[in-house]
Short mmCIF file of C-alpha atoms in Angstrom, two decimals:
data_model
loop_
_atom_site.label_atom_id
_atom_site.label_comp_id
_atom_site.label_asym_id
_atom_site.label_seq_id
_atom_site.Cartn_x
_atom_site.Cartn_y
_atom_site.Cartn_z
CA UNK A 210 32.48 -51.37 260.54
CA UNK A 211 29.15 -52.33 259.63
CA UNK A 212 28.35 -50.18 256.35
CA UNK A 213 29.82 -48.98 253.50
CA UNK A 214 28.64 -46.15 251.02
CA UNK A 215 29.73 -45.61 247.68
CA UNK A 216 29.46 -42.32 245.17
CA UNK A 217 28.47 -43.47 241.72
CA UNK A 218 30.00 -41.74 239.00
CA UNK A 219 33.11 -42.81 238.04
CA UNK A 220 33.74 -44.93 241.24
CA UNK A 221 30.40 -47.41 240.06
CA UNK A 222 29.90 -46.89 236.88
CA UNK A 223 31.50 -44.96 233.96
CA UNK A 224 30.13 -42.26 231.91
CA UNK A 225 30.92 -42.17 228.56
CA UNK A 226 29.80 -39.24 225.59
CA UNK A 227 26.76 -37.72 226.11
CA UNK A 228 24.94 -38.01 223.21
CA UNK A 229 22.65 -34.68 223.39
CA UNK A 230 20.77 -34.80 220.08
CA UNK A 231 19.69 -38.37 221.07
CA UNK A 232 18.31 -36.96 224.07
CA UNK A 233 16.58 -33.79 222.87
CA UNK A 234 14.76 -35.78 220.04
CA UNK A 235 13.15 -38.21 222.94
CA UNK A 236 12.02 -34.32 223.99
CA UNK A 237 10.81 -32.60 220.92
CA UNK A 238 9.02 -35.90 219.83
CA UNK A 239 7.18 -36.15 222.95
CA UNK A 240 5.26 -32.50 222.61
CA UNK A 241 1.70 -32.22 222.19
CA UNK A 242 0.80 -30.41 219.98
CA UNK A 243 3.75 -32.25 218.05
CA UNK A 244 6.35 -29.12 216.62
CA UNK A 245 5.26 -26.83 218.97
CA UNK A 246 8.52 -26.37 219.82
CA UNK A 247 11.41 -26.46 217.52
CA UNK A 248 14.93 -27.27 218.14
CA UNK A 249 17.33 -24.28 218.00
CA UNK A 250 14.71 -22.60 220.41
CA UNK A 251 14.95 -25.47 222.59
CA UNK A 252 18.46 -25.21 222.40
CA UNK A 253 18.56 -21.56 224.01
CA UNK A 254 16.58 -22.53 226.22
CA UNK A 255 18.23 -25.52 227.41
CA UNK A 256 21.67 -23.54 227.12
CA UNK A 257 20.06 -20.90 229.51
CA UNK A 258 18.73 -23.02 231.90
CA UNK A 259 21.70 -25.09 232.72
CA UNK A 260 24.15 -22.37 232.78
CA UNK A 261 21.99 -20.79 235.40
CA UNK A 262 21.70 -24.92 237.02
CA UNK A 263 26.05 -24.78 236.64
CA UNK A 264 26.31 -21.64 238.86
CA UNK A 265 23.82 -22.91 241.79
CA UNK A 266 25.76 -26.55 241.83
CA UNK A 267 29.15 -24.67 241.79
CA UNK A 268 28.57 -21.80 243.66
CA UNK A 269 26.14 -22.44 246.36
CA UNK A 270 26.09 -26.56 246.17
CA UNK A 271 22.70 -26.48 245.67
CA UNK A 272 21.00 -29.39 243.05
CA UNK A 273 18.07 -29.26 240.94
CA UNK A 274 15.85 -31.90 240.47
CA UNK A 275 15.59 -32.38 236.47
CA UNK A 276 11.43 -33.25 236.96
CA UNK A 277 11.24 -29.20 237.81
CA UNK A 278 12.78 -28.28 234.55
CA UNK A 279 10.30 -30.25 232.81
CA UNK A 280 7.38 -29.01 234.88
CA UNK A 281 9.55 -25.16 233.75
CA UNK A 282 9.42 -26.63 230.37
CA UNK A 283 6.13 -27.29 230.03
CA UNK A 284 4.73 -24.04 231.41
CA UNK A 285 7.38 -21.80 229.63
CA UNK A 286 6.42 -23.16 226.34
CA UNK A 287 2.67 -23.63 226.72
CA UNK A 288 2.54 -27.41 225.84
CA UNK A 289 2.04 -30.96 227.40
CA UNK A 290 4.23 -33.98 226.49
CA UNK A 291 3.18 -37.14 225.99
CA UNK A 292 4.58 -38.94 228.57
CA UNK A 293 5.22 -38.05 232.59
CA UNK A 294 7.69 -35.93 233.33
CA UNK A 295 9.49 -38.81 235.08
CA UNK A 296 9.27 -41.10 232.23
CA UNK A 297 10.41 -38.12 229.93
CA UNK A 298 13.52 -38.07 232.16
CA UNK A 299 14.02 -41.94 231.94
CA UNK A 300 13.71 -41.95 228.03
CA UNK A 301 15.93 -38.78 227.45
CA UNK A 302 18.57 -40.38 230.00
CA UNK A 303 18.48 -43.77 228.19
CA UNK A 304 18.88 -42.18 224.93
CA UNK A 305 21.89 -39.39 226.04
CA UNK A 306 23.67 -41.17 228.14
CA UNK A 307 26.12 -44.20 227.63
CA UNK A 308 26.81 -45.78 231.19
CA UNK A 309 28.74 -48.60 231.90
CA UNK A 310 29.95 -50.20 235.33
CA UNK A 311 33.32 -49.83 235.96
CA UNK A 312 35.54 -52.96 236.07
CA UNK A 313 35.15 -54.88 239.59
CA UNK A 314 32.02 -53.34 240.56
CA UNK A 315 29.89 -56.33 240.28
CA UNK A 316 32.32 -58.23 242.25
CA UNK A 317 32.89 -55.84 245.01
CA UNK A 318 29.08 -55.54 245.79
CA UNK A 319 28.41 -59.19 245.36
CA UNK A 320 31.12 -60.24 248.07
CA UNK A 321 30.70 -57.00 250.43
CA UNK A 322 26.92 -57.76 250.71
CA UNK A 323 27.25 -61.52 251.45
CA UNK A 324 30.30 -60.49 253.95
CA UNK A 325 27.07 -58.71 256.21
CA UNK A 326 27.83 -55.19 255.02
CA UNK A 327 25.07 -52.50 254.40
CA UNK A 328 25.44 -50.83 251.29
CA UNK A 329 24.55 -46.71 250.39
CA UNK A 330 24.77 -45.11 247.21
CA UNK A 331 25.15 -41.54 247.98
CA UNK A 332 25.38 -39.81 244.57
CA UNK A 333 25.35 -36.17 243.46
CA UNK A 334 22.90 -35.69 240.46
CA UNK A 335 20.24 -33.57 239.27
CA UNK A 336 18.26 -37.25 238.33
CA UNK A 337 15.19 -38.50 240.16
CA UNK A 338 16.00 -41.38 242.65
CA UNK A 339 13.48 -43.00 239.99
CA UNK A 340 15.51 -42.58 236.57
CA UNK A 341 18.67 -43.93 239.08
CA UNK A 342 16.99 -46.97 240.32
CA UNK A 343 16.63 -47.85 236.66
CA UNK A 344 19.73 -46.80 235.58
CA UNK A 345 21.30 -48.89 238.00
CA UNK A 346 18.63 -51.79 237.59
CA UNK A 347 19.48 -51.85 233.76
CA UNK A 348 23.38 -52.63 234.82
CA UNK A 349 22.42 -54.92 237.69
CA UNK A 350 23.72 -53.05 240.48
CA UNK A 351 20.49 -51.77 242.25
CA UNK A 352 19.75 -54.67 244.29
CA UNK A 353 22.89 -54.89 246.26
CA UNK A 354 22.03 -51.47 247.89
CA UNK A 355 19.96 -51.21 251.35
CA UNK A 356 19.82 -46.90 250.49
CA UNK A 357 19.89 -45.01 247.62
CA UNK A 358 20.60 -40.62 248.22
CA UNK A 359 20.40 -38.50 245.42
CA UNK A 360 20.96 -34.62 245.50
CA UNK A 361 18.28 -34.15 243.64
CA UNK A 362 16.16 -35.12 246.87
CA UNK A 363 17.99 -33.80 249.14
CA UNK A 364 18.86 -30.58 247.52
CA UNK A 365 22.28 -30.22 248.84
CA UNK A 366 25.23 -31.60 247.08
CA UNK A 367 28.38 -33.10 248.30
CA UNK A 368 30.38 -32.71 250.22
CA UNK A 369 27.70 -31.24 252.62
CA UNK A 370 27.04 -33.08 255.36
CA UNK A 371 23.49 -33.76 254.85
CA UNK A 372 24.48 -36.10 252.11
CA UNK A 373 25.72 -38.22 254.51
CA UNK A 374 24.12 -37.87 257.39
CA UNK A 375 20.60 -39.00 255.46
CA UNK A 376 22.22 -41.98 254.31
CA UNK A 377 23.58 -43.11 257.98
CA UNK A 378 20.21 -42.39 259.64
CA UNK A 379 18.36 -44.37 256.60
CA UNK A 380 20.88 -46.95 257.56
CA UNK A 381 21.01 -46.91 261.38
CA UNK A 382 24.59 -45.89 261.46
CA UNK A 383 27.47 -43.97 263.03
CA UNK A 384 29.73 -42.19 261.40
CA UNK A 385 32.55 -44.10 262.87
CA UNK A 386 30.64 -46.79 261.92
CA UNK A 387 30.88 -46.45 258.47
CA UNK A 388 33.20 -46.18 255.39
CA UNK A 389 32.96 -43.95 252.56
CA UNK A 390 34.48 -44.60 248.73
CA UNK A 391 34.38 -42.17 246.05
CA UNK A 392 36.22 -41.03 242.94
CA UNK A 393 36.24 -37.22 243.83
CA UNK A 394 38.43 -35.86 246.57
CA UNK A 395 36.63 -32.53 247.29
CA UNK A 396 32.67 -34.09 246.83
CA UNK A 397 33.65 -37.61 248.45
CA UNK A 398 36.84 -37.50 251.08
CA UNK A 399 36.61 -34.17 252.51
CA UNK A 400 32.36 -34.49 252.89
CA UNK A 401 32.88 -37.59 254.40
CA UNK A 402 36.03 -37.26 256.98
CA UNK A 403 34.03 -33.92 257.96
CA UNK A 404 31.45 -36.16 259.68
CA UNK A 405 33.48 -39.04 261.53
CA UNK A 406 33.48 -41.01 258.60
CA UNK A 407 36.36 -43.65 257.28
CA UNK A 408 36.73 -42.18 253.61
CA UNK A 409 39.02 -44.29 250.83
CA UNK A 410 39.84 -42.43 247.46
CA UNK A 411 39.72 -44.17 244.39
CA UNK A 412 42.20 -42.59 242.60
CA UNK A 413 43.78 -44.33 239.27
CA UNK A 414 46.02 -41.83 238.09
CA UNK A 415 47.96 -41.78 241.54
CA UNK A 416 47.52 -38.25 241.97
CA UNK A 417 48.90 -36.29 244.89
CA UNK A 418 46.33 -35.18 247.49
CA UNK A 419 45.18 -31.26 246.62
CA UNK A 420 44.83 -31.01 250.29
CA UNK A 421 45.09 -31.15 253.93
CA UNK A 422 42.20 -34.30 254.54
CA UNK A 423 43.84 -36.88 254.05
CA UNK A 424 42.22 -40.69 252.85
CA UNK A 425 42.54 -43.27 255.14
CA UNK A 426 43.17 -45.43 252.44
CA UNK A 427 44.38 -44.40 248.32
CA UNK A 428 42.92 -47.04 245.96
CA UNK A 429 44.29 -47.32 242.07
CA UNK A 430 41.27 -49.68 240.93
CA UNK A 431 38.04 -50.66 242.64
CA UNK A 432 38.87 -54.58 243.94
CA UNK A 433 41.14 -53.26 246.16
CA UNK A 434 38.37 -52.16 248.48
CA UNK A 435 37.71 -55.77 249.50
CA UNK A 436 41.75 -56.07 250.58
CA UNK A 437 41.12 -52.73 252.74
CA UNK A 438 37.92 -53.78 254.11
CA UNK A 439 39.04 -56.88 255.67
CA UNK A 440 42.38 -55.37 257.01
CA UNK A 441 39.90 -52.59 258.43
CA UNK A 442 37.98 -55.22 260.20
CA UNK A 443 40.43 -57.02 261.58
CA UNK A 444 41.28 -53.78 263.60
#
């Protein structure tokens, strides 16, 4: 095994409350001209849009990059912000969102990349690879990766295979070659046994497997990857 890839929510880092009025005021205080666009407008709007977003990511496993619904913003509205769309999307993310990394994760990355390993992040998210870089830069994780894959690039969503497959090619990989971890058994086991790959399920409540693709290996807390890995590569 020479690389291993790793989803991000909830397997990396945690996601607490989303604080959505601390987000929408880093919006409505970046228009120009300033109160062009009040709240409860913004609100519909906002309500509208992602409902629509919901059905797409659900229904079709499509993503949308969050820099178009600015640019849709924007145009909708007739007004300019104050800052680039990107850096709109980095503020309002800050501000929202409380993210943490999960217990271990430090650890695991730290001794998996000085044991030779290459590292992915393959992550489903409507989030610029930009606003994730810093997100993960902020909690120190960032530099332990060698490829970062967001949906939002890619378009697709786990568990299709393209997911994957960029991050193996980015990598120089083989499926067989390579181990996937991830929170989510639909998104992150089945997506990656459908392409060759080794897949273990982090899975803290012990749950039963909802179906027929089954882990190779059924993880209660993240430091128990570094056990599996080294019985792996003794194989």
């Amino acid at each position: 095994m020479r690389a291993i890839l790793f989803d991000r929510g909830e397997t990396l880092v945690h996601f607490g409350e989303t604080n959505y009025d601390a987000g929408q005021n880093v919006i409505l205080s970046s228009v120009r001209p300033l109160n062009a666009l009040d709240r409860a407008t913004f609100d519909r709007f906002e309500d509208e849009f992602f409902e629509k977003i919901d059905f797409y990511r659900h229904q079709a496993n499509l993503e949308c990059n969050l820099l178009h619904y600015y640019e849709l913003l924007s145009r909708y509205f007739g007004v300019q912000f104050d800052k680039s769309h990107e850096e709109l999307c980095r503020q309002y993310h800050l501000a929202a969102e409380d993210i943490s990394p999960l217990p271990g994760a430090q650890k695991v990355l730290a001794e998996l990349k000085s044991a030779g390993f290459l590292l992915g992040l393959v992550t489903n998210t409507s989030l610029p690879q930009s606003v994730v870089k810093a997100e993960f830069d902020r909690l120190s994780l960032y530099d332990y990766f060698d490829t970062v894959v967001c949906s939002s690039e890619i378009v697709f969503r786990k568990p299709d295979a393209a997911m994957f497959e960029v991050a193996l090619r980015s990598l120089k990989v083989s499926p067989t070659e390579a181990l996937f971890i991830g929170d989510d058994y639909h998104a992150d086991i089945v997506g990656a046994k459908q392409i060759g790959m080794k897949a273990v399920w982090l899975n803290p409540k012990r749950n039963p497997t909802p179906g027929e693709v089954q882990p190779d290996y059924d993880i209660a807390g993240l430091e128990e990857i570094l056990e599996f890995v080294e019985i792996t590569r003794k194989v």
